[in-house]
Amino acid sequence: LQIIKSKQYKQKDFLANYTSKSMNGKLLNSSSFFIKDENEKLIGMICVNTDKSKYIELEKTLQSSLISIQQFLNQDINVELSDDNTINENLYLTAENSIEQAVIETVGRLGKTNVNFTKIQKLEIVEKLYNKGFFELKDSIGRLAKFFNMSEVSIYKYLQEIKNNGEVNKK
């Protein structure tokens, strides 16, 4: 009725994407197309109304979620994480992944086949794993021995050397 009363149909052939309200109070997205005779007299209208209440509800949910995400992301990153404020935990799927990561950190790569590591490289790898608590895992000695293709006794000797020296001698 407002559209007819305002006589907007005289200047335009349609009105699109305006907001209206249904009888039960739901917000609608509306478009009206004017049907005119040869004298430009309004003889009918095609009105398309789409209930946008679900979209408004979805928008509110998304905004609420975004606020939660922003609060999480904007937490104070200066909160003390440990005594020296560093993050030193990596999450691995398997013990083998821990070994591979220590090898990459030491040697810079992980070959397709086991590389012939020097004793110093092996000691460095064992020390990295030791410092990360790798040897607290069940069968860790055996897994590392298999990876290095050497005996478990040799790994125990490396561990003893690391514990005695406190750090691998880099010669």
Short mmCIF file of N, CA, C and O in Angstrom, two decimals, residues 77-88:
data_model
loop_
_atom_site.label_atom_id
_atom_site.label_comp_id
_atom_site.label_asym_id
_atom_site.label_seq_id
_atom_site.Cartn_x
_atom_site.Cartn_y
_atom_site.Cartn_z
N ILE A 77 49.86 -12.34 24.94
CA ILE A 77 50.90 -13.30 24.57
C ILE A 77 52.12 -13.18 25.47
O ILE A 77 53.06 -13.95 25.36
N ASN A 78 52.12 -12.20 26.37
CA ASN A 78 53.25 -12.04 27.28
C ASN A 78 53.07 -12.82 28.57
O ASN A 78 53.86 -12.70 29.49
N VAL A 79 52.00 -13.62 28.64
CA VAL A 79 51.78 -14.44 29.83
C VAL A 79 52.93 -15.43 29.94
O VAL A 79 53.37 -16.00 28.94
N GLU A 80 53.42 -15.61 31.15
CA GLU A 80 54.56 -16.50 31.34
C GLU A 80 54.17 -17.93 31.01
O GLU A 80 53.25 -18.49 31.58
N LEU A 81 54.89 -18.50 30.06
CA LEU A 81 54.64 -19.88 29.65
C LEU A 81 55.51 -20.85 30.42
O LEU A 81 55.13 -21.96 30.70
N SER A 82 56.72 -20.42 30.72
CA SER A 82 57.65 -21.23 31.49
C SER A 82 58.66 -20.27 32.10
O SER A 82 58.55 -19.07 31.94
N ASP A 83 59.65 -20.81 32.80
CA ASP A 83 60.62 -19.94 33.44
C ASP A 83 61.33 -19.02 32.46
O ASP A 83 61.61 -17.88 32.76
N ASP A 84 61.61 -19.51 31.25
CA ASP A 84 62.34 -18.69 30.29
C ASP A 84 61.44 -18.17 29.16
O ASP A 84 61.92 -17.69 28.15
N ASN A 85 60.11 -18.25 29.34
CA ASN A 85 59.13 -17.73 28.38
C ASN A 85 59.27 -18.32 26.98
O ASN A 85 59.02 -17.65 26.00
N THR A 86 59.69 -19.54 26.85
CA THR A 86 59.78 -20.17 25.54
C THR A 86 58.84 -21.35 25.48
O THR A 86 58.52 -21.96 26.50
N ILE A 87 58.43 -21.63 24.28
CA ILE A 87 57.59 -22.81 24.06
C ILE A 87 58.51 -23.88 23.53
O ILE A 87 59.12 -23.72 22.50
N ASN A 88 58.63 -24.96 24.26
CA ASN A 88 59.52 -26.02 23.80
C ASN A 88 58.81 -27.36 23.84
O ASN A 88 59.36 -28.34 24.30
#
